[in-house]
Coordinates of C-alpha atoms in Angstrom, one line a residue:
Chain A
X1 CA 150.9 236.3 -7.9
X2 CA 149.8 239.9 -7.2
X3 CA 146.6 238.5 -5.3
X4 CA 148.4 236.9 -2.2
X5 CA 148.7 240.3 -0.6
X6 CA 144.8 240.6 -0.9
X7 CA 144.2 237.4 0.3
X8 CA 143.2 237.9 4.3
X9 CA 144.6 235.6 6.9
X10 CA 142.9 233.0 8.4
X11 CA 140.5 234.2 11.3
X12 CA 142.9 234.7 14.5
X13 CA 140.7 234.5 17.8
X14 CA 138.5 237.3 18.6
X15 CA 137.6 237.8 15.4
X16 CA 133.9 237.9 14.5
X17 CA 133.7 235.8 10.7
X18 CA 130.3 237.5 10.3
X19 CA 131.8 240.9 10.3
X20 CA 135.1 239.8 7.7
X21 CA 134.4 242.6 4.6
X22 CA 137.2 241.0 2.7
X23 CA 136.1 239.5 -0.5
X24 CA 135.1 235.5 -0.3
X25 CA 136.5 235.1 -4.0
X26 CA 139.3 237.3 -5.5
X27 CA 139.5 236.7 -9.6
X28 CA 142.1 238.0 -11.1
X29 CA 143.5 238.2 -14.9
X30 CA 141.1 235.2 -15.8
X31 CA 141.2 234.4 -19.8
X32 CA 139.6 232.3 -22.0
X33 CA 139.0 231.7 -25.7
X34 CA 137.5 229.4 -27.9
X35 CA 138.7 228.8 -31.7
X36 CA 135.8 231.4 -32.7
X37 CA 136.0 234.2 -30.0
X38 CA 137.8 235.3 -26.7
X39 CA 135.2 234.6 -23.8
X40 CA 136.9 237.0 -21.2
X41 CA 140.2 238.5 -21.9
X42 CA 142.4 239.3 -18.8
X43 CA 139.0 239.2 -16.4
X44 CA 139.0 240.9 -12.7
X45 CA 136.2 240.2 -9.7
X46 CA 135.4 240.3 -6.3
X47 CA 132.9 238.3 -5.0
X48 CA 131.8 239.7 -1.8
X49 CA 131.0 237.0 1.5
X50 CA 128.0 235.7 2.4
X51 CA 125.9 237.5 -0.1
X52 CA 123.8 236.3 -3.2
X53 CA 125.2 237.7 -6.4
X54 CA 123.2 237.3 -9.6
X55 CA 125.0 236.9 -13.0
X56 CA 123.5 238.5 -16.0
X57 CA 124.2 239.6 -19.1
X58 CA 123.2 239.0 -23.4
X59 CA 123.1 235.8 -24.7
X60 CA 126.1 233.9 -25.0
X61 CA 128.7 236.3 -23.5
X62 CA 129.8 234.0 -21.1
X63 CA 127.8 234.2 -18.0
X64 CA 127.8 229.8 -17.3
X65 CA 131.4 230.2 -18.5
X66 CA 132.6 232.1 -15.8
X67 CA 130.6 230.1 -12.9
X68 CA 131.8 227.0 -14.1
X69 CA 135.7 228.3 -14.5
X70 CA 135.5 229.4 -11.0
X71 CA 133.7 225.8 -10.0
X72 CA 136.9 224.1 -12.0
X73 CA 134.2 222.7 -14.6
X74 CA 135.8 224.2 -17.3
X75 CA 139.4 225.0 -17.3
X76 CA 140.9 228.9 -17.8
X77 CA 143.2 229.6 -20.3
X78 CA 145.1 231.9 -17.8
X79 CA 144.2 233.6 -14.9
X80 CA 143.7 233.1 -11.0
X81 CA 140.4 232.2 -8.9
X82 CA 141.1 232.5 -4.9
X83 CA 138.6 231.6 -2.3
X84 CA 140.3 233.7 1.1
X85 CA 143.3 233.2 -0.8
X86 CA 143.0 229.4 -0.7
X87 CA 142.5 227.6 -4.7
X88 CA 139.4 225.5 -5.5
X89 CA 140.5 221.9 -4.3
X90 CA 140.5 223.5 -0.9
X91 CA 137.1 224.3 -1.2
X92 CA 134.0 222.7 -0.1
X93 CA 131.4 224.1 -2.7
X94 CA 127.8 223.4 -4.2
X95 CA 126.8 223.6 -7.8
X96 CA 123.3 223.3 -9.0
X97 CA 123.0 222.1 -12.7
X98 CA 120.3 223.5 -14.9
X99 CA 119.1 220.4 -16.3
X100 CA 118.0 218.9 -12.8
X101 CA 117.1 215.6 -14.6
X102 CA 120.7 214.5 -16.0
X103 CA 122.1 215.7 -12.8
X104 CA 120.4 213.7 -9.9
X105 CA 121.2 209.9 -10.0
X106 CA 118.3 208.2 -11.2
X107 CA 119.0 204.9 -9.7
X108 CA 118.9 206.4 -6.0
X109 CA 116.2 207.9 -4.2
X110 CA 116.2 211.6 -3.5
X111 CA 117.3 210.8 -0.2
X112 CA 120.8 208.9 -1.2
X113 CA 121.0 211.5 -4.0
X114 CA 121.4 214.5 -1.6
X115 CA 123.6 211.5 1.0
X116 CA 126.0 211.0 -2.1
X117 CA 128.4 214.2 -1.6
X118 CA 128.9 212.7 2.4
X119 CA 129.9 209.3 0.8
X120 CA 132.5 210.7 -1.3
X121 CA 133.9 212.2 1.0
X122 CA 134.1 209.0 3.1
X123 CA 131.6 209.8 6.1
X124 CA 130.2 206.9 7.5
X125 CA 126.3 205.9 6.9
X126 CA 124.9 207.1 9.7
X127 CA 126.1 210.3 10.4
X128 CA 125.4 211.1 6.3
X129 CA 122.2 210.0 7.5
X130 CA 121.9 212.6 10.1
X131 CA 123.1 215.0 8.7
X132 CA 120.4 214.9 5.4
X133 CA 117.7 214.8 8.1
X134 CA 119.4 218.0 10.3
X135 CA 119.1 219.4 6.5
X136 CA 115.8 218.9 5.2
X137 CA 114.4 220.0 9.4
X138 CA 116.6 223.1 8.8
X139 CA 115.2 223.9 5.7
X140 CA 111.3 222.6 6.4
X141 CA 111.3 220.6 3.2
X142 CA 108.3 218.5 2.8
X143 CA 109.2 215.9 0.0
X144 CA 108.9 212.4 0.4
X145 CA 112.9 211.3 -0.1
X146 CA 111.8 207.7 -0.2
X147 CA 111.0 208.6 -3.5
X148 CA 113.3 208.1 -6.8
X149 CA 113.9 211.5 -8.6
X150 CA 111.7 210.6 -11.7
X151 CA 109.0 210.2 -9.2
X152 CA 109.0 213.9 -7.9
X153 CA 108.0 217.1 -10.0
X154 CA 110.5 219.2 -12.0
X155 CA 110.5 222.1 -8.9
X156 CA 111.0 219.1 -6.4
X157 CA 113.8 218.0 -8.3
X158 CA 115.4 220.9 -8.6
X159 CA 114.9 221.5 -4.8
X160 CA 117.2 218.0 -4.0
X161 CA 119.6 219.2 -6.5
X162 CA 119.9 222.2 -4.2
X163 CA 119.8 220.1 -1.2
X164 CA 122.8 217.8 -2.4
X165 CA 124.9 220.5 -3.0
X166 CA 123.9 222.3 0.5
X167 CA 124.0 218.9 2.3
X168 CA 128.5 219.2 2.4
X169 CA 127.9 222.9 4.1
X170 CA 129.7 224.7 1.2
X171 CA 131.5 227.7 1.5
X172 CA 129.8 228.9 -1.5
X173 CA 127.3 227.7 -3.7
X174 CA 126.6 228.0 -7.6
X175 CA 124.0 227.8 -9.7
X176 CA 123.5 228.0 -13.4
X177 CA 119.9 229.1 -14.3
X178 CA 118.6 226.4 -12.0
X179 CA 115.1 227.6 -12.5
X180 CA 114.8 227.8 -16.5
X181 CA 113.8 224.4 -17.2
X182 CA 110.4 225.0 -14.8
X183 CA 107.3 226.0 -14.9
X184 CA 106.2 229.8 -14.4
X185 CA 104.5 228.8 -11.1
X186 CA 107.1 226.5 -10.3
X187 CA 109.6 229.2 -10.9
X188 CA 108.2 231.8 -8.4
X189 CA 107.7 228.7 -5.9
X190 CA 111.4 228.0 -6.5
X191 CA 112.7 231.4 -6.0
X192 CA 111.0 231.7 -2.7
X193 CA 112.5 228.5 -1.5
X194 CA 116.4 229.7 -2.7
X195 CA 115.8 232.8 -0.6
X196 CA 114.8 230.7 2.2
X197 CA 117.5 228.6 1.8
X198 CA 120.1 232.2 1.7
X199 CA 118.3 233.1 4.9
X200 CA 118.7 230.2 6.8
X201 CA 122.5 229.8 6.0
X202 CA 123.8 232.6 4.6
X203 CA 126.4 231.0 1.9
X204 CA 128.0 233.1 -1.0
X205 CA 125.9 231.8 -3.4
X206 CA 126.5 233.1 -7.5
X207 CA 123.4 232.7 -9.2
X208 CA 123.5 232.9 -13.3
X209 CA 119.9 233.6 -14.6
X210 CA 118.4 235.0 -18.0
X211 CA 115.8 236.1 -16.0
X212 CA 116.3 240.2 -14.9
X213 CA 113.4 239.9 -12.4
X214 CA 115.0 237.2 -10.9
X215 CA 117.9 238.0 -10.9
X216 CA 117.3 241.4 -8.9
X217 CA 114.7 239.8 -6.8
X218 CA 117.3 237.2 -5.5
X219 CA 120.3 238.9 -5.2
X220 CA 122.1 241.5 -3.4
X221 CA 124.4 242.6 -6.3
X222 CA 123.4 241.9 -10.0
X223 CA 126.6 241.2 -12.0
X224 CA 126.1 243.3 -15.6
X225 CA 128.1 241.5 -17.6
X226 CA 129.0 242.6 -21.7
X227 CA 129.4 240.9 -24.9
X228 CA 132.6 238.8 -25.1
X229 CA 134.6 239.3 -24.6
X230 CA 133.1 239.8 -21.0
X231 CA 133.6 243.0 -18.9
X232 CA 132.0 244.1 -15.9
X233 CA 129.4 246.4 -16.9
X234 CA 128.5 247.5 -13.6
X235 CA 128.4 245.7 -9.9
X236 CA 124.3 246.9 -9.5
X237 CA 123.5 246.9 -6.1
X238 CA 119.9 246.1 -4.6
X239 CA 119.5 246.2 -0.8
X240 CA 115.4 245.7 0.1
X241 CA 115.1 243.8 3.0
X242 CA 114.5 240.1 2.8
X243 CA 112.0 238.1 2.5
X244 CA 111.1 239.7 -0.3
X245 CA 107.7 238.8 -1.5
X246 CA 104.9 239.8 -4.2
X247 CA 105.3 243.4 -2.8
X248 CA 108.8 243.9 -3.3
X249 CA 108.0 243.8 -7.0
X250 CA 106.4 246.6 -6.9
X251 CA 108.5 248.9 -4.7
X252 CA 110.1 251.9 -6.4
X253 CA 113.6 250.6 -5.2
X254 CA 113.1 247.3 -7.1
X255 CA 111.3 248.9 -10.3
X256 CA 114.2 251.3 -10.7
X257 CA 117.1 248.7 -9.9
X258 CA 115.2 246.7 -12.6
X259 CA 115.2 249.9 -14.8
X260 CA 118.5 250.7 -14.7
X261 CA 119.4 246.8 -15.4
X262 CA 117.5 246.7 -18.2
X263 CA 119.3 250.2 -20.1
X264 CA 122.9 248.9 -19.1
X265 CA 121.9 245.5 -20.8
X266 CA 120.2 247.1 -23.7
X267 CA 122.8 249.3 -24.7
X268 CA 125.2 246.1 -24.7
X269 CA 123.0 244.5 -26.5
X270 CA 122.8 247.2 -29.1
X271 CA 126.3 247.0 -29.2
X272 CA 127.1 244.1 -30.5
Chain B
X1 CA 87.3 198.6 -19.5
X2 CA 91.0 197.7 -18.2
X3 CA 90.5 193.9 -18.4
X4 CA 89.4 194.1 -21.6
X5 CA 92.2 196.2 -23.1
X6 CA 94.4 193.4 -21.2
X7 CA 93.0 190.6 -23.1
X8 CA 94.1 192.6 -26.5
X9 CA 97.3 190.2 -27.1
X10 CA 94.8 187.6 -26.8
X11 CA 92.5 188.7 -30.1
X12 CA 95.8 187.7 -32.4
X13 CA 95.8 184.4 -31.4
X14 CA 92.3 183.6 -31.6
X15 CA 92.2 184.2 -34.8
X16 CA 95.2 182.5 -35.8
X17 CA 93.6 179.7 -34.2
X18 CA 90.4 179.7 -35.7
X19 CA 91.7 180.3 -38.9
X20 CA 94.3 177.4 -39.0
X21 CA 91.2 175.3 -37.1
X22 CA 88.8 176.4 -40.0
X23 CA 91.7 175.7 -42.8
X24 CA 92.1 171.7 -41.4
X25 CA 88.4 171.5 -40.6
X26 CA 87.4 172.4 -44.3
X27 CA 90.4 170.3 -45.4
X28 CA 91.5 173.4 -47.5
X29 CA 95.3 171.9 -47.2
X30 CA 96.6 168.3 -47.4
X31 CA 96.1 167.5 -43.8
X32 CA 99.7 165.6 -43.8
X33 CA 101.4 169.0 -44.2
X34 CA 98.8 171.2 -42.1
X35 CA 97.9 168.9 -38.9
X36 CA 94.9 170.2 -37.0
X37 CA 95.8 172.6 -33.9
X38 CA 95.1 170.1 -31.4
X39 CA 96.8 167.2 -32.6
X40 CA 99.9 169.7 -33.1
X41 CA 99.4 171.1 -29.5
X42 CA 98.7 167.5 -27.8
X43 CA 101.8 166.4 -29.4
X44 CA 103.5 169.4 -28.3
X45 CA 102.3 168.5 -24.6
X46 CA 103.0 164.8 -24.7
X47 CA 106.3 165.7 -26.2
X48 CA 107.4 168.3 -23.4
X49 CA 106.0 166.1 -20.6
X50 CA 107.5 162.4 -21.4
X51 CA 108.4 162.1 -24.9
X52 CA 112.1 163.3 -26.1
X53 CA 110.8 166.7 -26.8
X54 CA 111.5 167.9 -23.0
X55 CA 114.9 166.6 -23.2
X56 CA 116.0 168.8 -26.3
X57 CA 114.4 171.8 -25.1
X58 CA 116.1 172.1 -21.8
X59 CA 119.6 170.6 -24.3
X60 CA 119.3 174.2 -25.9
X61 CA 118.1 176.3 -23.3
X62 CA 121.1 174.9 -21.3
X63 CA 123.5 176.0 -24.5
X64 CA 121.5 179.1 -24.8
X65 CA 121.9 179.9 -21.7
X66 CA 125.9 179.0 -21.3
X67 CA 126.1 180.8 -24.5
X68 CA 125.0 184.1 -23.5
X69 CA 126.4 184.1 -20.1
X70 CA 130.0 183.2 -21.3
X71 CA 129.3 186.2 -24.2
X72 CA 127.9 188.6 -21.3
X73 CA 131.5 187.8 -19.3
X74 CA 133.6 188.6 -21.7
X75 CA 132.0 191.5 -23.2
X76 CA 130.4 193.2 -20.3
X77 CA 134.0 194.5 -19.3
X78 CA 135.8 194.7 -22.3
X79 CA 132.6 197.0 -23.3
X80 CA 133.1 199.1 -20.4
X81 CA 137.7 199.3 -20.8
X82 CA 136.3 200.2 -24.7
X83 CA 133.6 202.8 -23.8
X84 CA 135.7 204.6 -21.3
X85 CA 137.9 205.5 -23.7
X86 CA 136.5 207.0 -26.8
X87 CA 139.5 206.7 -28.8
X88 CA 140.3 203.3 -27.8
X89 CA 136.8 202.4 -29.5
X90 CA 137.0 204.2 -32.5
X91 CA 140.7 202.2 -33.2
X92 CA 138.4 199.0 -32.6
X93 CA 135.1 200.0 -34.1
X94 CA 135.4 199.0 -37.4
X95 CA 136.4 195.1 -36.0
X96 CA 133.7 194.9 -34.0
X97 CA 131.3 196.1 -36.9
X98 CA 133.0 194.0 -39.5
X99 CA 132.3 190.8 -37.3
X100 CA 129.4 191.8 -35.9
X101 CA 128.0 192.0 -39.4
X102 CA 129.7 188.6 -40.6
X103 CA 126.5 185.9 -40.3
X104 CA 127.5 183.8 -37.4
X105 CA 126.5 180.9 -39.0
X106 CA 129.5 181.3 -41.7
X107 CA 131.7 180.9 -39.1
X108 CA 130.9 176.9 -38.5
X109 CA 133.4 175.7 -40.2
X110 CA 136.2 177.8 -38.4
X111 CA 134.7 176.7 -35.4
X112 CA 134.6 172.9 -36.2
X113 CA 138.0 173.0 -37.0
X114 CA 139.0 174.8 -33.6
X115 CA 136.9 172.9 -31.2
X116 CA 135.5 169.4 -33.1
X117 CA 131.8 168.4 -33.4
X118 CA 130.5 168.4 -29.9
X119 CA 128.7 171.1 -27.8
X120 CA 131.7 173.1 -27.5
X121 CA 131.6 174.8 -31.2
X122 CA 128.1 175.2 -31.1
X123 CA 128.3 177.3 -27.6
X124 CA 131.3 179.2 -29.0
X125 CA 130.2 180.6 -32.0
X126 CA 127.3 181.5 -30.0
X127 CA 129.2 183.1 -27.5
X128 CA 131.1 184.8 -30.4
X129 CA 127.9 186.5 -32.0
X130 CA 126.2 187.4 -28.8
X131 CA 129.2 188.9 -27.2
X132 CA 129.8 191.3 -30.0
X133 CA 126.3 192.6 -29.9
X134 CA 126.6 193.1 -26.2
X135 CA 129.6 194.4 -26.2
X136 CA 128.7 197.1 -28.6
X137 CA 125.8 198.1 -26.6
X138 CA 127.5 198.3 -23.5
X139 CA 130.5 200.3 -25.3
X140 CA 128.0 202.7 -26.4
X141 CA 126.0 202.9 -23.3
X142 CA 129.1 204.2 -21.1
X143 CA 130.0 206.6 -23.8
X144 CA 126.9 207.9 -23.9
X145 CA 126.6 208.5 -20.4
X146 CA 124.8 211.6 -19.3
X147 CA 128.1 214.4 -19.5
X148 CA 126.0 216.5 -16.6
X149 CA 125.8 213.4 -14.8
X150 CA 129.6 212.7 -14.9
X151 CA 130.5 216.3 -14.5
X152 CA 127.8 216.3 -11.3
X153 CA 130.3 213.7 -9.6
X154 CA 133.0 215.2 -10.7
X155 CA 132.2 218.2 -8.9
X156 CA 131.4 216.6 -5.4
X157 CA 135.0 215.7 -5.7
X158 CA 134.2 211.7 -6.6
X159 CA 138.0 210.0 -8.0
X160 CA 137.9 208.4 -11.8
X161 CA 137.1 204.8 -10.4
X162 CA 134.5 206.3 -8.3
X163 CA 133.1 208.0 -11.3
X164 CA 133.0 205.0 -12.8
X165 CA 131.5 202.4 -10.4
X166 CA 128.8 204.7 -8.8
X167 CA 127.9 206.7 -12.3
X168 CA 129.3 205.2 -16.0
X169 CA 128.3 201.7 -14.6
X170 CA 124.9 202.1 -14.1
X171 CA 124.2 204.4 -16.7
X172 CA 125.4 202.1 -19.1
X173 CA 122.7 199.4 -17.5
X174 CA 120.2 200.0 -19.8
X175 CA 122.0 199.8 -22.9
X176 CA 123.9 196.6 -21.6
X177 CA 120.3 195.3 -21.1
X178 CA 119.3 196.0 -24.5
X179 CA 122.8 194.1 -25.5
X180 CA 121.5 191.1 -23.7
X181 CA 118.3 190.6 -24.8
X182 CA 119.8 190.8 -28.5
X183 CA 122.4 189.0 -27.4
X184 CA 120.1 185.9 -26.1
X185 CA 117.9 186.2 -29.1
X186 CA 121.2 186.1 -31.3
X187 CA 122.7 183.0 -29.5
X188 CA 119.4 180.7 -30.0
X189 CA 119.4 181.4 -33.3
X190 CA 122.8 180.0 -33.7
X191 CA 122.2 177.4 -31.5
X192 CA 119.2 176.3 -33.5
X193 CA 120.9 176.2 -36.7
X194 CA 124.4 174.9 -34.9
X195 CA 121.3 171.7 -34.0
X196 CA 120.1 171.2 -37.5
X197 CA 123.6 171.2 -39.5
X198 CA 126.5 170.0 -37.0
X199 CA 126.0 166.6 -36.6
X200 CA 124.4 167.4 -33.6
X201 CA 121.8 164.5 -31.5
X202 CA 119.8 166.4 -29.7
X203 CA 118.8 169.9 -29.3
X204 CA 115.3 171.7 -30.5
X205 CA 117.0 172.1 -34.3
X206 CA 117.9 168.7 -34.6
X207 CA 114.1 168.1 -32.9
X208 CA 112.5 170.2 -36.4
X209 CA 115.3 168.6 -38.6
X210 CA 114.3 164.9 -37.7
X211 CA 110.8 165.4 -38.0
X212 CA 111.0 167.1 -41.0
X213 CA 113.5 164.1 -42.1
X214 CA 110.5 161.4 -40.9
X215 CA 107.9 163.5 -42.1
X216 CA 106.7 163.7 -38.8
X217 CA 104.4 166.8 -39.4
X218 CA 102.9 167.2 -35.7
X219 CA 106.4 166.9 -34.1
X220 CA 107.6 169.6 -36.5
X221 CA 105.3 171.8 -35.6
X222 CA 105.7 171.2 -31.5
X223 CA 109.2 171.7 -31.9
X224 CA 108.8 174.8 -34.0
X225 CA 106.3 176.0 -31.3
X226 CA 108.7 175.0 -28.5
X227 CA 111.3 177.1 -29.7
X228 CA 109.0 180.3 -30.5
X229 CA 107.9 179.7 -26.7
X230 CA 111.8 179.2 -25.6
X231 CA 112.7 182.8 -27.5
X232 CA 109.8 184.2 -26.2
X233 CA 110.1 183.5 -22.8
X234 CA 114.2 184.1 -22.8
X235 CA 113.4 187.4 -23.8
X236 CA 110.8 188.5 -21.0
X237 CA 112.7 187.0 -18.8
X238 CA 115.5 189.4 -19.7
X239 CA 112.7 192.2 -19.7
X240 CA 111.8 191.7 -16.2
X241 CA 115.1 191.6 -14.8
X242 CA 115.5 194.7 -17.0
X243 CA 112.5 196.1 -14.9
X244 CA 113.9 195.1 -11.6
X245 CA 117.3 196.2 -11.8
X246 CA 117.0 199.3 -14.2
X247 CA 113.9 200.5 -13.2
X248 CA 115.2 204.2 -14.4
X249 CA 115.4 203.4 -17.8
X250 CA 113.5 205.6 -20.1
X251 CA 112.2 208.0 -17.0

């Protein structure tokens, strides 16, 4: 238990949340193995508040692992995942599934789809109600919810997705390459629409993305991670203003953050 | 262009018509055994609106019917106790496949032992064939339910019986579906036959059986039509229900 001295004490009055600088997620010693290879061995991170971190690393060293052992979708052989030193079923969070399609309910329309969270947790219909419209104002989506998911495009999918995991105000939200399944187009329409949805509410949001422009584009850290078993290759941080459009992918600052990504993950890649 | 395409279906049966019309017309068979098309559809509509024709139609859509929804109460949840548990199936699977490959029709005599000549054996063993198709459906539809659907519920924090009620349930709907339509299908074959062999005195089998037995060609043929147009409908039926309720399925 060598975290519980990191952990930081709940907010005591006076105290400005927007201006806490203590990690939002403390991991510590997190292991695990399958029968053919150790995934991460003994596994250390900080995930810092209200900011956007990208995952990325070669193929199959772990990068959905780790989201998903820090969401509790997939157990951890050992190890410790804090969120302000509180564990996971304290913890109102979002996840966004990469296959959009086998994750929304097919047999309610997008507008119960993104209510369902609220009815878990037992709120009544009409404030779930109200609060998906206070949602979907907040964010200026213009879908027509009436509709059932295999009605709306793969993007607009994806966007309710988002929307049902945002609609519970989550403390952090996680996705796992929620934009591979789409389109190219649809893809750069997407990203636009996450960065709004950062903006407007600022969550702690872990992106994992096989995509290196995306992943700088989006973030404000990109998480280098190594083969498995998984290391932090480096914590790469990218601070251009947001919203970043078109332009920023042309700025110096991006091109070289993009650079040095690139060498880090080559050489691991060589490596193995 | 559209209406055309929609009168399609309709092509088939024209010529089957005008074929079987041509073949009694030309007198190509003996017309005792091949009666024209309309004296076999007149007698089909005198039979269905006054004659005794009516009576054993709605005599095996009523078994039919009971058959199926007796199988459907039995097996729908004992398919969804099996499915939940993949292990729990796998110790059963090989029953289920053994009977479920055993012709129904072999199991008469067990039946008439159990429950007597009367409408009771003929609706059970029914029930008996059409409940093991649907249950095996609606086994395999729960455990194939989507895993990134599950694990979606799961993470919004949704219990086990919540999991199941608001997810496994309906995405098992389509494959229960499919396990109904077979399993209607299923039952009014066995019914039929139950009809014909188990001294049975009414009933759309026993119809075809008499006729053939009175060389009543006409009245074989309604009755054969009447329960190609009972199977038939029994099966869109199904198929628009199907529509209604599952209107995700294959999207």
């Amino acid at each position: 238990m060598r975290v519980t001295s990191l952990a930081p004490s709940v907010a005591t009055g006076g105290f400005d949340e927007s201006r806490r600088t203590a990690p939002h997620v403390t991991i510590r010693g997190l292991s695990k193995h399958y029968p053919d290879a150790v995934i991460y061995d003994r596994f250390d991170l900080d995930i810092p508040r209200g900011k956007l971190i990208s995952v990325f690393g070669p193929n199959g060293c772990g990068k959905s692992t780790l989201i998903n052992m820090i969401a509790g979708l997939v157990p951890a052989d050992a190890g410790e995942v804090l969120f302000d030193g509180r564990p996971l079923s304290r913890v109102k969070f979002g996840y966004v599934f990469q296959n959009y399609r086998e994750a929304l309910f097919p047999w309610l329309p997008a507008f119960d789809n993104i209510a369902y969270p609220l009815k878990v947790m037992g709120m009544p219909k009409a404030e779930r109600e109200q609060r998906v419209e206070r949602l979907v104002a907040h964010l200026g989506v213009k879908i027509d919810l009436a509709l059932y998911p295999y009605h709306l495009s793969g993007g607009q999918q994806q966007l309710v997705s988002i929307m049902r995991a945002l609609v519970v105000e989550p403390e952090i939200l996680f996705l796992d390459e929620p934009f591979s399944a789409l389109d190219y187009e649809m893809t750069l329409f997407m990203r636009d629409q996450l960065q709004r949805v950062f903006m407007e509410t600022r969550t702690t949001t872990v992106l994992v993305s096989h995509d290196l422009e995306e992943a700088v584009y989006l973030s404000d850290h990109v998480l280098l991670l190594s083969r498995h078993p998984a290391r932090v290759v480096e914590f790469v941080p990218y601070d251009a203003p947001r919203p970043r459009t078109d332009k920023t992918l042309s700025e110096p600052d991006f091109v070289a953050t993009k650079a040095h990504c690139l060498k880090l993950f080559q050489r691991e890649v060589r490596r193995g | 262009m559209k209406t055309s395409n929609a009168l399609l279906p309709l092509v088939g049966v024209a010529i089957l018509l005008a074929v079987w019309g041509l073949t009694t017309a030309l007198k190509l068979v003996d017309p005792v055994l091949l009666p024209s098309p309309l004296a076999t559809f007149r007698t089909l509509w005198e039979g269905m609106l006054s004659g005794k024709l009516g009576a054993d139609f709605l005599k095996t859509v009523m078994r039919t019917i009971s058959s199926t929804a007796i199988a459907a109460v039995i097996a729908i949840p004992l398919g969804i106790l099996l499915g939940s548990s993949e292990k729990l199936y796998r110790s059963v699977e090989f029953l289920i496949d053994f009977f479920r490959s055993t012709p129904a029709s072999a199991m008469f005599p067990l039946f008439l032992v159990l429950f007597g000549v009367g409408d009771r054996t003929k609706i059970s063993v029914a029930a008996f064939g059409a409940a093991l198709v649907i249950l095996f459906n609606v086994a395999y539809g729960v455990m194939n339910a989507r895993k990134t659907r599950l694990l979606a519920a799961k993470v919004m924090g949704a219990s086990r019986t919540r999991v199941l009620f608001d997810v496994m349930l309906l995405e098992s709907l389509p494959q229960t579906f499919v396990g109904l339509r077979n399993g209607v299908s299923l039952a009014l074959v066995i019914i039929v036959v139950a009809e014909m062999f188990i001294g049975s005195t009414d009933g759309l089998g026993q119809r075809v059986f008499e006729a053939q037995q009175l060389f009543d060609m006409p009245g074989m043929y309604a009755a054969i039509f009447a329960a190609g147009a009972l199977g038939y409908t029994l099966n869109l039926l199904f198929l628009l229900i199907e529509r209604r309720f599952v209107h995700w399925a294959g999207r």
